Amino acid sequence: MMRSALTTFVLALLAAWPVIAEDVVLSCGTYGSESNICESSVQRWERKTGHRVSYVQVPKKTNDQLDFFRMALAQPKPDEPLDVVMVDAIWINFIEQYLINLAPLSNGTEGEHFRALIDNATFEDELKAMPLWTGVGLMYYRADLLEKHGEPVPHTWEELEQIAARVQEKERKANPDFWGLVFEATSGEGLTCNALEWLSALGGPPILDENGKVSVDAPEAMATYRRVKSWLGNIAPPSVVDMNNEQARMVFQNGNALFMRNWPYAWAPLQRAESPLRGKVGVMSMLAGSAGTGQGVHGGWYLGVSRTAKNPALAADLVLHMTSRDEQLQRALFHSQNPTRPALYADPDVRAVSSFFEVVYDGLQTAVNRPNAQMRGSYIYVSNAYSDTLSRYLASKDDDPIPLFVELQDHLSRLQRRDW
């Protein structure tokens, strides 16, 4: 049958009409720095592929994000799809059953990442996520103020305490809001990380003792918690009990602190042209103490694809793009995000940026791990209970942590006997 001229015209018009690209729905951090870093990488993928990415925002608190992902992946809603998720390294074993195996789609690129990071995301020979960036706890300091007041860069917590007190006293003559130290102490995973670093240097088992038994009320740990609490109101603002890592960064970047414990991401915003601290900040691995050399806690984030993704191959392509060498190089050069590819730490462009990546690489070599592997499915619960107890102690008027931690010890010991 002959086509009419109108039919031919309409078919030709439809053939020439641009196809509406299929969306990938991505969750990549909260509003702020992490989300912005993801967006720049995503935009390059969109330009390359012609596809579009839309975003789902997650709760601000790290621990609340895991609950969000569990619900969104286990009981997906048709009107609220979620294809690609950015998850903490310690979460993968909680949601791996909801993620596809990326190995058949990866073209073997997992071999270019640190082996330990790939092992962390592999379950029953299935690769459930690809490492996006890695990190370690670091200590930032105002190099200009140490020089101004003739103070050295500290190597121990005792030295930091003394220097922070001296510089704080002098700086407050011009800035009454100035403090010697800021850090994350609100209840959550960040406080657990801080605490493990304190225990490593100042004394106390890291939640589990050498025999794998719960140990949160050891005398050495109680002494460390008392020491940390003595900082509040002296060299650290009492408000640190309400600070997450971003809030601590803002206090530091606004010129109101001498030292700051934070993650490597903080380096980039501190060095931007508009930052009042550009060129004034130094960074070092975590400080030593009477119990040992300083060890930062190892951290990191991954991307995984939901089993309910409407186009798993397309979603996986986005993941492989964002975790590629070129994208990790971009994040290293412009956002100070640490690559998960060992070769990039020797890249001349990365080394030319600053000595920052040398500090990070050194910190990664001695980083302390959280005991999530030993605790398996109980880790998040234990970490939440632990950080909540420590945060309550730091915020309380009681100087004695023992009653709170004896109660926690009893509770976690019973849980360990029953479930671990």
CSV table of C-alpha atoms in Angstrom, one decimal, residues 110-396:
chain,number,residue,atom,x,y,z
A,110,GLU,CA,38.8,-3.7,39.0
A,111,GLY,CA,42.4,-4.9,38.7
A,112,GLU,CA,43.6,-1.3,38.5
A,113,HIS,CA,42.4,-0.5,42.1
A,114,PHE,CA,43.9,-1.3,45.4
A,115,ARG,CA,43.3,-5.0,45.9
A,116,ALA,CA,42.0,-4.6,49.4
A,117,LEU,CA,39.3,-2.2,48.2
A,118,ILE,CA,38.1,-4.6,45.6
A,119,ASP,CA,38.1,-7.5,48.2
A,120,ASN,CA,36.0,-5.3,50.5
A,121,ALA,CA,33.3,-5.1,47.8
A,122,THR,CA,33.4,-8.8,46.7
A,123,PHE,CA,30.8,-11.3,48.0
A,124,GLU,CA,30.7,-14.9,46.8
A,125,ASP,CA,32.9,-13.9,43.8
A,126,GLU,CA,30.5,-11.1,42.8
A,127,LEU,CA,31.8,-7.5,42.7
A,128,LYS,CA,29.0,-5.5,44.2
A,129,ALA,CA,30.6,-2.0,44.0
A,130,MET,CA,33.5,-0.1,42.5
A,131,PRO,CA,35.7,2.2,44.7
A,132,LEU,CA,35.2,5.8,44.0
A,133,TRP,CA,37.7,7.4,46.4
A,134,THR,CA,39.5,6.4,49.6
A,135,GLY,CA,40.7,8.4,52.6
A,136,VAL,CA,42.3,8.5,56.0
A,137,GLY,CA,41.9,10.8,59.0
A,138,LEU,CA,44.3,13.7,58.9
A,139,MET,CA,45.3,16.7,61.2
A,140,TYR,CA,45.2,20.1,59.6
A,141,TYR,CA,46.9,23.1,61.1
A,142,ARG,CA,47.4,26.9,60.5
A,143,ALA,CA,51.0,27.0,59.4
A,144,ASP,CA,50.9,30.8,59.3
A,145,LEU,CA,49.9,31.0,62.9
A,146,LEU,CA,52.4,28.5,64.1
A,147,GLU,CA,55.1,30.6,62.4
A,148,LYS,CA,53.7,33.8,63.7
A,149,HIS,CA,53.9,32.6,67.3
A,150,GLY,CA,57.1,30.7,66.9
A,151,GLU,CA,55.5,27.3,67.5
A,152,PRO,CA,56.6,24.0,65.9
A,153,VAL,CA,54.4,21.5,64.1
A,154,PRO,CA,53.4,19.1,66.9
A,155,HIS,CA,54.1,15.4,66.6
A,156,THR,CA,52.2,14.2,69.7
A,157,TRP,CA,48.8,14.9,71.2
A,158,GLU,CA,50.6,16.3,74.3
A,159,GLU,CA,52.5,18.8,72.1
A,160,LEU,CA,49.2,19.7,70.3
A,161,GLU,CA,47.4,20.4,73.6
A,162,GLN,CA,50.2,22.7,74.8
A,163,ILE,CA,50.6,24.6,71.5
A,164,ALA,CA,46.8,24.9,71.1
A,165,ALA,CA,46.5,26.5,74.5
A,166,ARG,CA,49.3,29.0,74.0
A,167,VAL,CA,48.2,30.1,70.5
A,168,GLN,CA,44.6,30.3,71.5
A,169,GLU,CA,45.4,32.6,74.4
A,170,LYS,CA,47.3,35.0,72.1
A,171,GLU,CA,44.8,34.9,69.2
A,172,ARG,CA,41.9,35.6,71.4
A,173,LYS,CA,43.2,39.1,72.0
A,174,ALA,CA,42.0,39.9,68.4
A,175,ASN,CA,39.4,37.1,67.9
A,176,PRO,CA,37.4,36.0,71.0
A,177,ASP,CA,35.9,33.1,69.0
A,178,PHE,CA,39.2,31.5,68.3
A,179,TRP,CA,39.9,27.9,69.5
A,180,GLY,CA,42.9,25.6,69.5
A,181,LEU,CA,41.2,22.5,68.1
A,182,VAL,CA,38.0,21.4,66.3
A,183,PHE,CA,36.8,18.0,65.3
A,184,GLU,CA,33.6,16.0,64.7
A,185,ALA,CA,32.0,14.8,67.9
A,186,THR,CA,28.3,14.6,67.1
A,187,SER,CA,26.9,11.1,67.5
A,188,GLY,CA,27.6,9.0,64.3
A,189,GLU,CA,30.2,7.1,62.4
A,190,GLY,CA,32.6,10.1,62.3
A,191,LEU,CA,32.8,10.2,66.1
A,192,THR,CA,33.6,6.4,66.1
A,193,CYS,CA,36.5,7.1,63.6
A,194,ASN,CA,37.8,9.9,65.8
A,195,ALA,CA,37.6,7.8,68.9
A,196,LEU,CA,39.5,4.9,67.3
A,197,GLU,CA,42.3,7.3,66.4
A,198,TRP,CA,42.4,8.6,70.0
A,199,LEU,CA,42.5,5.1,71.4
A,200,SER,CA,45.2,4.1,69.0
A,201,ALA,CA,47.5,6.9,70.2
A,202,LEU,CA,46.4,7.6,73.8
A,203,GLY,CA,45.4,4.2,75.0
A,204,GLY,CA,42.5,1.7,75.0
A,205,PRO,CA,41.3,-1.2,72.8
A,206,PRO,CA,39.5,-0.2,69.6
A,207,ILE,CA,36.0,-1.6,70.7
A,208,LEU,CA,37.3,-5.1,70.3
A,209,ASP,CA,40.3,-6.4,72.2
A,210,GLU,CA,43.1,-8.6,70.7
A,211,ASN,CA,40.9,-11.7,71.3
A,212,GLY,CA,37.9,-10.3,69.4
A,213,LYS,CA,35.9,-9.6,72.5
A,214,VAL,CA,33.9,-6.4,73.1
A,215,SER,CA,36.0,-4.0,75.3
A,216,VAL,CA,34.5,-0.5,75.6
A,217,ASP,CA,35.0,0.1,79.3
A,218,ALA,CA,38.7,-0.7,79.6
A,219,PRO,CA,40.5,1.6,82.1
A,220,GLU,CA,42.9,2.8,79.4
A,221,ALA,CA,39.9,3.8,77.3
A,222,MET,CA,38.2,5.6,80.2
A,223,ALA,CA,41.4,7.6,80.7
A,224,THR,CA,41.5,8.6,77.0
A,225,TYR,CA,37.8,9.7,77.1
A,226,ARG,CA,38.5,11.8,80.2
A,227,ARG,CA,41.4,13.4,78.4
A,228,VAL,CA,39.4,14.2,75.3
A,229,LYS,CA,36.6,15.7,77.4
A,230,SER,CA,39.1,17.9,79.2
A,231,TRP,CA,39.7,19.6,75.8
A,232,LEU,CA,36.1,20.9,75.7
A,233,GLY,CA,35.9,24.4,76.9
A,234,ASN,CA,39.7,24.6,77.2
A,235,ILE,CA,41.2,24.2,73.7
A,236,ALA,CA,38.1,23.0,71.9
A,237,PRO,CA,34.6,24.6,71.8
A,238,PRO,CA,31.9,22.8,73.7
A,239,SER,CA,29.9,22.9,70.5
A,240,VAL,CA,32.0,20.2,68.9
A,241,VAL,CA,29.5,17.8,70.4
A,242,ASP,CA,27.1,19.1,67.7
A,243,MET,CA,29.6,19.3,64.9
A,244,ASN,CA,30.0,17.0,61.9
A,245,ASN,CA,33.1,17.1,59.7
A,246,GLU,CA,31.7,19.9,57.5
A,247,GLN,CA,30.7,22.1,60.4
A,248,ALA,CA,34.2,21.6,61.8
A,249,ARG,CA,35.7,22.6,58.5
A,250,MET,CA,33.7,25.8,58.3
A,251,VAL,CA,34.9,26.8,61.8
A,252,PHE,CA,38.5,26.2,60.8
A,253,GLN,CA,38.2,27.8,57.3
A,254,ASN,CA,36.6,30.9,58.8
A,255,GLY,CA,39.7,31.4,60.8
A,256,ASN,CA,38.4,30.3,64.2
A,257,ALA,CA,40.7,27.3,65.0
A,258,LEU,CA,44.4,26.4,64.9
A,259,PHE,CA,44.0,22.6,64.4
A,260,MET,CA,41.3,20.5,62.8
A,261,ARG,CA,40.9,16.7,62.5
A,262,ASN,CA,39.2,16.0,59.2
A,263,TRP,CA,39.2,13.9,56.0
A,264,PRO,CA,41.3,14.6,52.9
A,265,TYR,CA,38.4,16.2,51.1
A,266,ALA,CA,38.8,19.3,53.2
A,267,TRP,CA,42.1,20.2,51.5
A,268,ALA,CA,40.5,21.4,48.3
A,269,PRO,CA,38.0,24.0,49.7
A,270,LEU,CA,40.8,25.3,52.0
A,271,GLN,CA,42.9,26.0,48.9
A,272,ARG,CA,40.3,27.6,46.7
A,273,ALA,CA,40.9,31.2,45.6
A,274,GLU,CA,38.1,32.5,47.7
A,275,SER,CA,39.2,30.7,50.8
A,276,PRO,CA,40.7,33.0,53.5
A,277,LEU,CA,43.1,30.3,54.4
A,278,ARG,CA,44.5,29.6,50.9
A,279,GLY,CA,48.3,29.0,51.3
A,280,LYS,CA,48.1,29.1,55.1
A,281,VAL,CA,47.3,25.5,56.0
A,282,GLY,CA,49.5,22.5,56.6
A,283,VAL,CA,48.4,18.9,57.0
A,284,MET,CA,50.0,15.8,58.6
A,285,SER,CA,49.2,12.3,59.6
A,286,MET,CA,47.6,11.6,62.9
A,287,LEU,CA,49.5,12.4,66.0
A,288,ALA,CA,51.3,9.9,68.3
A,289,GLY,CA,50.7,9.4,72.0
A,290,SER,CA,51.8,7.4,75.0
A,291,ALA,CA,50.1,4.3,73.5
A,292,GLY,CA,51.7,4.4,70.1
A,293,THR,CA,52.3,6.2,66.8
A,294,GLY,CA,49.4,8.0,65.3
A,295,GLN,CA,47.1,6.1,63.0
A,296,GLY,CA,44.3,7.7,61.0
A,297,VAL,CA,41.1,5.6,60.4
A,298,HIS,CA,40.7,4.3,56.9
A,299,GLY,CA,37.7,5.5,55.0
A,300,GLY,CA,36.3,5.3,51.5
A,301,TRP,CA,33.2,5.4,49.3
A,302,TYR,CA,32.0,3.2,46.5
A,303,LEU,CA,29.4,3.2,43.7
A,304,GLY,CA,27.0,0.3,43.2
A,305,VAL,CA,24.1,-0.4,40.9
A,306,SER,CA,20.7,-1.4,42.2
A,307,ARG,CA,19.1,-4.7,41.1
A,308,THR,CA,16.0,-2.7,40.2
A,309,ALA,CA,17.8,-0.3,37.9
A,310,LYS,CA,15.8,0.2,34.8
A,311,ASN,CA,18.9,-0.1,32.6
A,312,PRO,CA,21.7,-1.8,34.6
A,313,ALA,CA,24.2,-1.7,31.7
A,314,LEU,CA,23.7,2.1,31.4
A,315,ALA,CA,24.0,2.6,35.2
A,316,ALA,CA,27.1,0.4,35.3
A,317,ASP,CA,28.6,2.6,32.5
A,318,LEU,CA,28.2,5.6,34.7
A,319,VAL,CA,29.8,3.8,37.6
A,320,LEU,CA,32.8,2.8,35.5
A,321,HIS,CA,33.1,6.3,34.1
A,322,MET,CA,33.1,7.9,37.6
A,323,THR,CA,35.6,5.4,39.0
A,324,SER,CA,37.9,5.6,35.9
A,325,ARG,CA,41.5,6.7,35.9
A,326,ASP,CA,40.7,10.1,34.3
A,327,GLU,CA,37.9,10.9,36.7
A,328,GLN,CA,40.0,9.9,39.7
A,329,LEU,CA,42.8,12.1,38.4
A,330,GLN,CA,40.4,15.0,38.0
A,331,ARG,CA,39.2,14.6,41.6
A,332,ALA,CA,42.7,14.3,42.9
A,333,LEU,CA,43.9,17.5,41.1
A,334,PHE,CA,40.9,19.7,41.7
A,335,HIS,CA,39.0,18.3,44.7
A,336,SER,CA,41.8,16.5,46.7
A,337,GLN,CA,39.9,13.2,46.6
A,338,ASN,CA,42.3,10.3,47.1
A,339,PRO,CA,42.5,7.9,44.2
A,340,THR,CA,41.8,4.2,44.7
A,341,ARG,CA,44.3,3.4,42.0
A,342,PRO,CA,47.9,3.0,43.3
A,343,ALA,CA,49.4,4.2,40.0
A,344,LEU,CA,47.9,7.7,40.4
A,345,TYR,CA,49.9,8.4,43.5
A,346,ALA,CA,53.0,8.2,41.3
A,347,ASP,CA,51.4,10.4,38.5
A,348,PRO,CA,53.6,13.5,37.9
A,349,ASP,CA,50.6,15.8,37.7
A,350,VAL,CA,49.3,14.6,41.1
A,351,ARG,CA,52.8,14.9,42.7
A,352,ALA,CA,53.1,18.4,41.2
A,353,VAL,CA,50.0,19.7,42.9
A,354,SER,CA,51.5,19.7,46.4
A,355,SER,CA,53.0,17.4,49.0
A,356,PHE,CA,49.4,16.8,50.2
A,357,PHE,CA,49.1,13.4,48.4
A,358,GLU,CA,52.4,12.2,49.9
A,359,VAL,CA,50.9,12.9,53.4
A,360,VAL,CA,47.7,11.0,52.4
A,361,TYR,CA,49.6,8.1,50.9
A,362,ASP,CA,51.8,7.8,54.0
A,363,GLY,CA,48.7,7.9,56.2
A,364,LEU,CA,47.1,5.1,54.2
A,365,GLN,CA,50.1,2.9,54.8
A,366,THR,CA,49.5,2.8,58.5
A,367,ALA,CA,45.7,3.4,58.6
A,368,VAL,CA,43.7,1.6,61.3
A,369,ASN,CA,40.6,-0.2,60.1
A,370,ARG,CA,37.2,-0.2,61.8
A,371,PRO,CA,36.2,-3.6,63.2
A,372,ASN,CA,33.3,-4.0,60.7
A,373,ALA,CA,34.7,-7.2,59.2
A,374,GLN,CA,34.9,-9.0,62.6
A,375,MET,CA,31.4,-7.8,63.6
A,376,ARG,CA,29.8,-8.5,60.3
A,377,GLY,CA,26.2,-7.5,60.3
A,378,SER,CA,26.4,-6.1,63.9
A,379,TYR,CA,28.9,-3.4,63.2
A,380,ILE,CA,26.5,-0.5,62.4
A,381,TYR,CA,24.5,-1.2,65.5
A,382,VAL,CA,27.6,-1.4,67.6
A,383,SER,CA,29.1,1.8,66.1
A,384,ASN,CA,25.8,3.7,66.6
A,385,ALA,CA,25.5,2.6,70.3
A,386,TYR,CA,29.2,3.3,70.9
A,387,SER,CA,29.2,6.8,69.3
A,388,ASP,CA,26.0,7.7,71.0
A,389,THR,CA,27.4,6.8,74.4
A,390,LEU,CA,30.6,8.7,73.8
A,391,SER,CA,28.7,11.7,72.5
A,392,ARG,CA,26.4,11.7,75.5
A,393,TYR,CA,29.4,11.5,77.8
A,394,LEU,CA,31.2,14.4,76.1
A,395,ALA,CA,28.1,16.5,76.2
A,396,SER,CA,27.3,15.7,79.9
